[in-house]
Short mmCIF file of C-alpha atoms in Angstrom, two decimals:
data_model
loop_
_atom_site.label_atom_id
_atom_site.label_comp_id
_atom_site.label_asym_id
_atom_site.label_seq_id
_atom_site.Cartn_x
_atom_site.Cartn_y
_atom_site.Cartn_z
CA MET A 1 -19.01 -10.25 4.60
CA GLN A 2 -19.42 -8.12 8.03
CA GLY A 3 -19.31 -4.17 7.85
CA THR A 4 -17.10 -1.81 9.18
CA PRO A 5 -17.47 -2.38 13.30
CA ALA A 6 -19.18 0.19 14.96
CA PRO A 7 -17.65 2.84 16.78
CA ARG A 8 -16.63 2.38 20.30
CA ARG A 9 -17.15 4.20 23.75
CA ARG A 10 -14.53 7.31 24.44
CA LYS A 11 -11.92 6.29 26.79
CA SER A 12 -9.82 8.47 29.07
CA PRO A 13 -6.77 9.97 27.24
CA ARG A 14 -5.35 8.55 29.57
CA ARG A 15 -6.45 5.05 29.50
CA SER A 16 -5.66 5.41 26.62
CA ALA A 17 -2.57 5.99 26.08
CA LEU A 18 -1.17 3.21 28.37
CA ALA A 19 -3.72 0.70 26.20
CA LEU A 20 -1.98 1.93 23.04
CA THR A 21 0.84 1.43 25.19
CA ALA A 22 0.67 -1.26 25.82
CA ALA A 23 -0.44 -3.34 22.31
CA ALA A 24 1.71 -1.36 20.67
CA ALA A 25 4.43 -3.86 23.00
CA LEU A 26 1.86 -6.87 22.64
CA LEU A 27 2.49 -6.34 18.63
CA THR A 28 6.00 -6.04 17.93
CA THR A 29 6.78 -8.87 20.23
CA GLY A 30 3.85 -10.51 18.62
CA LEU A 31 1.84 -12.06 21.45
CA LEU A 32 -0.76 -10.24 20.74
CA SER A 33 -2.84 -12.23 18.42
CA TRP A 34 -6.76 -11.94 17.18
CA PRO A 35 -8.65 -12.21 17.90
CA GLY A 36 -7.81 -9.35 20.56
CA ALA A 37 -5.06 -7.64 18.36
CA GLN A 38 -8.29 -6.03 16.16
CA ARG A 39 -8.59 -4.21 19.46
CA ALA A 40 -5.00 -2.31 19.14
CA GLN A 41 -5.64 1.64 18.98
CA ALA A 42 -3.35 3.34 16.85
CA ALA A 43 -6.14 5.68 15.10
CA PRO A 44 -4.87 9.74 15.58
CA ALA A 45 -7.36 12.13 17.39
CA ASP A 46 -7.37 13.62 14.46
CA PHE A 47 -6.93 12.41 10.97
CA VAL A 48 -3.74 14.56 8.78
CA HIS A 49 -4.69 15.51 5.22
CA PRO A 50 -3.42 14.31 2.70
CA GLY A 51 -2.12 12.09 4.44
CA VAL A 52 -2.75 8.95 2.77
CA THR A 53 0.99 7.27 1.35
CA VAL A 54 2.05 11.27 1.28
CA SER A 55 2.05 13.91 2.93
CA ARG A 56 1.47 17.81 2.00
CA ALA A 57 4.93 18.67 2.60
CA GLN A 58 5.63 15.33 0.54
CA LEU A 59 3.82 17.05 -2.10
CA ASP A 60 5.40 20.32 -1.66
CA PHE A 61 9.48 19.09 -1.86
CA ALA A 62 8.67 17.71 -4.87
CA ARG A 63 6.26 19.69 -6.44
CA GLY A 64 9.64 22.66 -5.70
CA LYS A 65 12.20 20.19 -7.58
CA VAL A 66 10.04 19.25 -10.34
CA LEU A 67 9.55 23.70 -10.88
CA ALA A 68 13.36 23.97 -10.90
CA GLY A 69 14.20 21.08 -12.68
CA ALA A 70 16.18 19.30 -10.47
CA GLN A 71 16.50 15.35 -10.40
CA PRO A 72 15.99 12.65 -10.62
CA TRP A 73 12.19 14.57 -9.66
CA LYS A 74 11.51 16.28 -13.59
CA ALA A 75 12.79 12.98 -15.04
CA ALA A 76 9.89 11.78 -13.11
CA TYR A 77 7.07 14.12 -14.04
CA ASP A 78 7.85 13.84 -16.73
CA GLN A 79 7.49 10.39 -17.11
CA MET A 80 4.04 10.47 -14.53
CA MET A 81 3.13 13.05 -17.70
CA ALA A 82 4.18 10.87 -20.66
CA SER A 83 1.90 7.87 -19.55
CA PRO A 84 -1.62 7.87 -21.28
CA TYR A 85 -2.79 7.93 -17.10
CA ALA A 86 -1.81 11.80 -17.35
CA SER A 87 -4.31 11.82 -20.71
CA LEU A 88 -6.95 15.55 -20.08
CA GLY A 89 -8.49 12.91 -23.09
CA ARG A 90 -8.78 9.82 -21.24
CA THR A 91 -12.74 8.30 -21.27
CA PRO A 92 -13.67 6.98 -18.11
CA LYS A 93 -15.42 3.03 -17.98
CA PRO A 94 -16.89 1.79 -15.27
CA ARG A 95 -19.23 -0.85 -14.78
CA ALA A 96 -21.85 -1.40 -12.56
CA VAL A 97 -20.11 -5.32 -11.27
CA VAL A 98 -16.78 -4.86 -11.53
CA GLU A 99 -15.96 -9.45 -12.08
CA CYS A 100 -12.25 -10.79 -12.31
CA GLY A 101 -11.67 -14.68 -12.44
CA PRO A 102 -7.59 -16.01 -11.16
CA TYR A 103 -5.05 -13.20 -12.73
CA SER A 104 -8.02 -11.78 -13.42
CA ASP A 105 -9.50 -14.01 -16.35
CA PRO A 106 -12.50 -13.56 -16.85
CA ASN A 107 -11.19 -9.33 -16.73
CA TYR A 108 -15.34 -7.94 -16.88
CA GLY A 109 -13.99 -4.75 -16.05
CA CYS A 110 -10.93 -4.86 -14.15
CA THR A 111 -7.72 -3.26 -16.26
CA ASP A 112 -10.60 -0.76 -17.07
CA GLU A 113 -10.79 -0.36 -13.16
CA ARG A 114 -7.13 -0.35 -12.23
CA GLU A 115 -6.48 2.11 -14.83
CA ASP A 116 -9.17 4.82 -14.13
CA ALA A 117 -7.98 5.40 -10.06
CA ILE A 118 -4.88 5.39 -11.17
CA ALA A 119 -5.04 7.69 -14.40
CA ALA A 120 -7.01 9.04 -11.20
CA HIS A 121 -4.26 9.85 -8.74
CA THR A 122 -2.29 10.18 -11.14
CA ASP A 123 -4.49 13.67 -12.57
CA ALA A 124 -4.21 14.98 -8.70
CA LEU A 125 -0.54 14.67 -9.40
CA ALA A 126 -0.58 16.66 -12.19
CA TRP A 127 -2.71 18.60 -10.22
CA TYR A 128 -0.84 20.04 -8.21
CA VAL A 129 2.34 20.16 -9.59
CA THR A 130 0.98 22.15 -12.12
CA ARG A 131 -2.08 24.00 -10.46
CA ASP A 132 -4.42 23.41 -14.08
CA GLU A 133 -7.54 22.67 -13.30
CA ARG A 134 -7.51 20.42 -15.29
CA TYR A 135 -5.63 17.97 -13.88
CA ALA A 136 -7.65 18.05 -11.19
CA ARG A 137 -11.66 18.07 -12.67
CA LYS A 138 -10.50 15.15 -15.06
CA ALA A 139 -10.37 13.61 -11.55
CA ILE A 140 -13.52 13.71 -10.68
CA GLU A 141 -15.08 12.93 -13.97
CA LEU A 142 -12.95 9.29 -13.80
CA MET A 143 -14.15 9.23 -9.58
CA ASP A 144 -17.42 10.28 -10.21
CA ALA A 145 -17.66 8.24 -13.17
CA TRP A 146 -17.48 5.39 -11.05
CA SER A 147 -19.30 6.43 -7.86
CA ALA A 148 -22.55 6.64 -10.06
CA THR A 149 -22.35 3.15 -11.59
CA LEU A 150 -19.99 0.30 -9.11
CA THR A 151 -22.09 -1.48 -7.28
CA ASP A 152 -20.07 -4.47 -6.41
CA HIS A 153 -17.02 -6.85 -7.51
CA THR A 154 -17.65 -10.66 -7.72
CA ASN A 155 -15.69 -13.65 -8.74
CA SER A 156 -11.99 -14.94 -7.10
CA ASN A 157 -9.97 -12.09 -7.55
CA ALA A 158 -12.78 -9.66 -6.37
CA PRO A 159 -10.38 -8.79 -2.90
CA LEU A 160 -7.14 -8.13 -3.93
CA GLN A 161 -9.46 -6.60 -7.22
CA THR A 162 -10.70 -4.06 -4.73
CA ALA A 163 -7.49 -3.94 -2.82
CA TRP A 164 -5.62 -1.99 -6.14
CA ALA A 165 -7.98 0.02 -7.65
CA GLY A 166 -9.30 1.09 -3.26
CA ALA A 167 -5.57 1.89 -3.05
CA SER A 168 -5.30 4.31 -5.70
CA TRP A 169 -8.45 5.87 -5.57
CA ALA A 170 -7.63 6.29 -1.72
CA LYS A 171 -4.79 8.43 -2.43
CA ALA A 172 -6.94 9.83 -5.31
CA ALA A 173 -9.35 11.24 -4.34
CA GLU A 174 -7.44 12.42 -0.79
CA LEU A 175 -5.43 15.07 -3.10
CA ILE A 176 -8.08 15.96 -4.66
CA LYS A 177 -10.62 16.92 -1.69
CA TYR A 178 -8.05 18.75 0.91
CA THR A 179 -6.26 20.18 -1.32
CA TYR A 180 -8.16 20.76 -5.24
CA THR A 181 -9.38 24.84 -4.64
CA GLY A 182 -13.03 23.89 -6.90
CA THR A 183 -15.31 21.82 -6.15
CA TRP A 184 -16.14 18.36 -5.90
CA ALA A 185 -19.81 18.57 -5.35
CA ASP A 186 -20.67 14.50 -6.28
CA ALA A 187 -17.86 13.74 -3.35
CA GLY A 188 -19.45 12.44 -0.86
CA ARG A 189 -21.13 10.24 -3.46
CA PHE A 190 -17.94 8.90 -4.09
CA ALA A 191 -16.93 8.62 0.12
CA THR A 192 -20.24 6.35 0.51
CA LEU A 193 -18.90 3.50 -2.48
CA LEU A 194 -14.92 3.58 -0.87
CA ARG A 195 -17.73 2.84 2.56
CA ASN A 196 -19.99 0.53 0.90
CA VAL A 197 -18.14 -1.40 -1.85
CA TYR A 198 -14.69 -1.17 -1.64
CA LEU A 199 -14.40 -1.13 2.94
CA PRO A 200 -16.61 -3.80 3.19
CA LYS A 201 -14.53 -6.59 0.45
CA VAL A 202 -10.28 -5.63 1.70
CA ILE A 203 -11.49 -4.33 5.75
CA ASN A 204 -11.38 -8.79 7.20
CA GLY A 205 -8.22 -9.52 5.09
CA SER A 206 -6.66 -12.42 3.73
CA ASN A 207 -5.73 -16.33 4.17
CA SER A 208 -4.34 -16.69 0.78
CA ASN A 209 -0.67 -15.37 0.34
CA GLY A 210 -0.07 -12.42 1.96
CA ASN A 211 1.34 -10.29 -0.99
CA TRP A 212 -2.90 -10.42 -0.91
CA GLU A 213 -4.00 -9.60 2.51
CA LEU A 214 -1.29 -6.78 2.75
CA THR A 215 -2.75 -5.00 -0.46
CA MET A 216 -5.94 -5.07 1.47
CA THR A 217 -5.27 -3.76 4.40
CA GLU A 218 -2.60 -1.00 2.88
CA ALA A 219 -7.03 -0.24 0.77
CA ALA A 220 -8.65 -0.52 4.28
CA VAL A 221 -5.94 1.72 5.52
CA GLY A 222 -6.05 4.94 3.38
CA ILE A 223 -9.57 4.47 3.07
CA SER A 224 -10.59 5.15 6.39
CA VAL A 225 -8.46 7.94 6.82
CA PHE A 226 -10.13 9.55 3.78
CA LEU A 227 -13.19 8.56 5.54
CA GLU A 228 -11.81 9.59 8.58
CA ASP A 229 -12.91 6.43 10.15
CA LYS A 230 -11.20 5.65 13.30
CA ALA A 231 -12.29 2.20 14.74
CA SER A 232 -10.99 0.91 10.40
CA TYR A 233 -7.74 2.10 11.42
CA ASP A 234 -7.58 1.21 14.26
CA SER A 235 -9.21 -2.52 12.89
CA ALA A 236 -7.40 -2.30 9.38
CA MET A 237 -3.81 -2.07 11.35
CA ALA A 238 -4.31 -3.73 13.68
CA ARG A 239 -3.96 -6.74 10.98
CA PHE A 240 -1.27 -4.95 9.22
CA ARG A 241 0.47 -5.67 12.32
CA THR A 242 0.31 -9.68 12.31
CA ARG A 243 0.76 -9.75 9.26
CA THR A 244 3.76 -8.40 8.44
CA ALA A 245 5.46 -10.20 11.11
CA ALA A 246 4.27 -13.51 8.53
CA TYR A 247 5.25 -11.95 5.49
CA VAL A 248 8.60 -11.49 6.75
CA TYR A 249 11.47 -13.67 8.94
CA LEU A 250 13.50 -12.24 10.91
CA SER A 251 16.63 -14.70 13.28
CA SER A 252 14.40 -13.53 15.69
CA ASP A 253 11.11 -15.11 15.08
CA GLY A 254 12.65 -18.50 16.12
CA ASP A 255 13.20 -21.59 14.11
CA LEU A 256 10.19 -20.95 11.40
CA PRO A 257 8.24 -18.01 10.95
CA LYS A 258 5.81 -15.67 12.48
CA THR A 259 1.88 -17.18 10.92
CA VAL A 260 -1.58 -15.83 10.68
CA PRO A 261 -3.68 -18.09 13.59
CA SER A 262 -6.74 -17.80 10.97
CA GLN A 263 -4.27 -20.09 8.83
CA ASN A 264 -3.79 -22.71 11.03
CA LEU A 265 -0.09 -23.77 9.62
CA ASN A 266 0.14 -24.83 13.21
CA THR A 267 2.65 -27.29 11.84
CA ARG A 268 5.70 -27.29 9.97
CA ASP A 269 5.51 -29.14 7.26
CA LYS A 270 1.99 -26.46 6.38
CA ILE A 271 4.57 -23.83 6.85
CA VAL A 272 7.57 -24.74 4.19
CA ALA A 273 4.06 -25.69 1.84
CA TYR A 274 2.67 -21.44 2.49
CA TRP A 275 6.82 -20.16 1.88
CA GLN A 276 6.34 -22.10 -1.03
CA GLY A 277 7.88 -25.07 -0.30
CA GLN A 278 11.27 -22.94 1.04
CA SER A 279 12.14 -24.99 4.35
CA THR A 280 15.80 -23.06 5.32
CA PHE A 281 14.52 -19.15 7.37
CA VAL A 282 16.70 -16.57 7.28
CA THR A 283 16.20 -12.97 7.70
CA GLY A 284 14.84 -10.45 4.54
CA LEU A 285 12.97 -13.69 2.72
CA THR A 286 9.78 -13.28 2.06
CA GLN A 287 6.73 -16.02 1.99
CA GLU A 288 7.04 -15.66 -1.29
CA THR A 289 10.69 -14.87 -2.28
CA CYS A 290 9.81 -18.58 -3.62
CA ARG A 291 7.38 -17.97 -6.35
CA ASP A 292 8.56 -14.79 -7.87
CA PHE A 293 9.51 -11.57 -6.53
CA VAL A 294 6.26 -9.37 -8.81
CA HIS A 295 4.68 -10.62 -6.13
CA THR A 296 7.21 -10.11 -3.61
CA GLY A 297 7.48 -6.50 -5.10
CA TYR A 298 3.12 -6.02 -3.74
CA GLY A 299 3.48 -7.60 -0.48
CA ILE A 300 6.62 -5.99 0.50
CA SER A 301 5.35 -2.23 -1.34
CA ALA A 302 2.55 -2.09 0.73
CA ILE A 303 3.87 -2.21 4.05
CA SER A 304 6.13 0.61 2.84
CA HIS A 305 2.14 2.39 1.56
CA VAL A 306 0.74 0.92 4.95
CA ALA A 307 3.92 2.74 7.07
CA GLU A 308 4.37 6.17 5.75
CA THR A 309 1.04 6.28 5.85
CA SER A 310 1.09 5.76 9.19
CA ARG A 311 4.00 8.14 9.77
CA ILE A 312 2.13 10.56 8.72
CA GLN A 313 -0.88 10.70 10.62
CA GLY A 314 1.22 9.92 13.44
CA GLN A 315 2.35 6.72 14.68
CA ASP A 316 5.84 5.42 13.55
CA LEU A 317 6.36 2.26 12.23
CA TYR A 318 9.93 2.51 10.75
CA GLY A 319 10.91 2.35 14.67
CA THR A 320 9.14 -1.48 15.42
CA ASP A 321 9.56 -3.92 14.49
CA VAL A 322 7.82 -2.81 10.99
CA GLY A 323 11.11 -0.91 9.81
CA GLU A 324 12.74 -3.46 10.50
CA ARG A 325 11.10 -6.72 8.04
CA LEU A 326 10.60 -3.57 5.66
CA ARG A 327 14.81 -2.81 6.40
CA GLN A 328 15.83 -6.78 5.53
CA ALA A 329 13.34 -7.62 3.50
CA LEU A 330 14.21 -4.76 1.01
CA GLY A 331 17.69 -5.01 0.99
CA PHE A 332 17.38 -9.58 0.35
CA GLN A 333 15.21 -9.12 -2.10
CA SER A 334 17.10 -6.43 -3.87
CA LYS A 335 20.29 -8.20 -3.44
CA TYR A 336 19.54 -10.72 -5.96
CA GLU A 337 17.43 -8.16 -8.00
CA LEU A 338 20.62 -6.75 -9.43
CA GLY A 339 21.84 -10.15 -9.63
CA ALA A 340 23.60 -12.01 -6.53
CA ALA A 341 23.93 -15.58 -7.31
CA VAL A 342 21.33 -17.65 -6.09
CA PRO A 343 22.74 -19.92 -4.12
CA SER A 344 21.10 -23.80 -3.65
CA TRP A 345 19.64 -23.60 -0.19
CA LEU A 346 17.41 -20.41 -1.71
CA CYS A 347 14.40 -21.30 -4.41
CA GLY A 348 16.46 -24.21 -5.34
CA GLY A 349 18.66 -22.03 -6.75
CA SER A 350 17.20 -20.01 -8.79
CA VAL A 351 14.54 -16.73 -8.55
CA LYS A 352 12.08 -14.77 -11.33
CA ARG A 353 13.20 -11.53 -10.87
CA GLY A 354 11.46 -8.53 -11.26
CA LEU A 355 10.91 -6.63 -8.25
CA GLY A 356 8.60 -3.91 -9.64
CA PRO A 357 8.77 -0.19 -9.05
CA VAL A 358 8.87 -0.75 -5.45
CA THR A 359 11.21 0.57 -3.52
CA GLU A 360 11.73 4.05 -3.52
CA VAL A 361 9.28 4.70 0.35
CA GLY A 362 11.19 2.47 2.29
CA TYR A 363 14.06 3.19 0.88
CA ASN A 364 13.57 7.16 1.67
CA ALA A 365 12.06 6.27 4.99
CA LEU A 366 14.78 4.34 6.30
CA HIS A 367 18.11 5.13 4.78
CA ASN A 368 17.59 9.03 3.88
CA ARG A 369 15.11 9.59 7.27
CA LEU A 370 17.01 7.30 9.94
CA GLY A 371 20.70 7.46 7.95
CA ILE A 372 20.13 3.80 7.52
CA ALA A 373 23.21 2.07 5.59
CA MET A 374 21.29 -0.52 2.42
CA THR A 375 24.03 -0.47 -0.73
CA ASN A 376 21.67 -3.12 -2.71
CA THR A 377 18.73 -0.98 -1.86
CA GLN A 378 20.10 1.71 -3.33
CA ALA A 379 22.01 0.59 -6.30
CA LEU A 380 18.44 -1.18 -6.82
CA THR A 381 16.28 2.18 -6.13
CA GLU A 382 18.74 4.44 -8.08
CA GLN A 383 19.41 2.35 -10.88
CA ASN A 384 15.57 2.78 -11.27
CA ARG A 385 14.34 5.89 -11.17
CA PRO A 386 12.59 7.83 -11.77
CA ALA A 387 10.28 4.53 -10.87
CA GLY A 388 7.20 3.72 -12.65
CA THR A 389 3.87 2.43 -12.28
CA ASN A 390 3.10 -1.42 -12.22
CA ASN A 391 -0.62 -0.63 -13.79
CA LEU A 392 -1.84 -2.56 -10.65
CA PHE A 393 -1.29 -0.02 -6.94
CA VAL A 394 1.79 1.52 -7.40
CA ALA A 395 2.99 4.95 -9.01
CA TRP A 396 5.25 7.48 -9.55
CA GLU A 397 7.27 6.98 -6.33
CA THR A 398 10.84 8.78 -7.22
CA LEU A 399 8.05 11.95 -8.24
CA THR A 400 6.79 11.82 -4.77
CA ASN A 401 8.64 9.93 -1.60
CA GLY A 402 12.54 9.42 -4.37
CA ASP A 403 15.05 11.63 -2.03
CA ASN A 404 12.18 13.37 0.39
CA PRO A 405 13.64 14.94 3.52
CA ASN A 406 9.62 15.29 5.15
#
């Protein structure tokens, strides 16, 4: 597998700005496809830290609300602190090789790795709110244990496993490195782990179901921010734009959904099969809606996480097709998650619900910041508060992003 792309020669500010504008326009209209899309420039001149899914201003807002006992943030914080992930008695369970087959079978370190990564992220958030150094040191203990041990991920689910864990590790590392006032002696070793073990597994994407590549892209973007790797950030972000357009259908796409060129979905029959047998395409439908809402939730969540990170890093995608696809996907899935009758043309008249705690980030960005009415998404978001964790890569987003104006 190819490693991180080599850095490009620096261009003049004027040429870079023109190239970015042109690339953004082409990506929005879907005219820029692989391999050209890999050359789109999205990375900021200087990365913002902390800046993976949540900014310092957002963290300060959440912390202030918790300390004031305000809801829903205090309930979300209490939920997080009562979870096993916040336990100061947690013992890391690193492995040299994590082997994950289909649906994590076999499961040699898969659950342990994901849960240690979520725990590190949880401890980092607990540190930020409480300023209790025990939590920062516990996060560091978990990251150090894995950076001293892990060398590879293997078997068929290796790319997805790497993405799930990598997304949480990047959030934890970002918070500790850029907010903890103590020392992290082995921060460099953890950065090397992310660069050499995680990034190569996720940076080149996947031709599997769309939630794979979206989550892999989320991990790649987060890791790139932490490493301040502009070339990898650009590559991951361009892949994200292509995959998001191919994951959520808009009527403006035409009679058929957009596709990822490398998948060779070049006939209607191939596209329908890839969309789980769904042959009627309506705005907000996703590639996995008719598979089940659980996996659809993974894809939607990853879209929101990358969009939020991009906004923090200076390129706001919520006003582009990314934001529109996210809005429509949230609204469409929320409607049926809330119990609306499923028409016969949709998934044969039956859907498998279970969207998960995935609406807070997108709802906050689109409804609270941009003022867009999102009746179904709002109802589902408020019904599910405080949103907990899916035990894979989503955790505590009512606390970090719920009704957060920053």
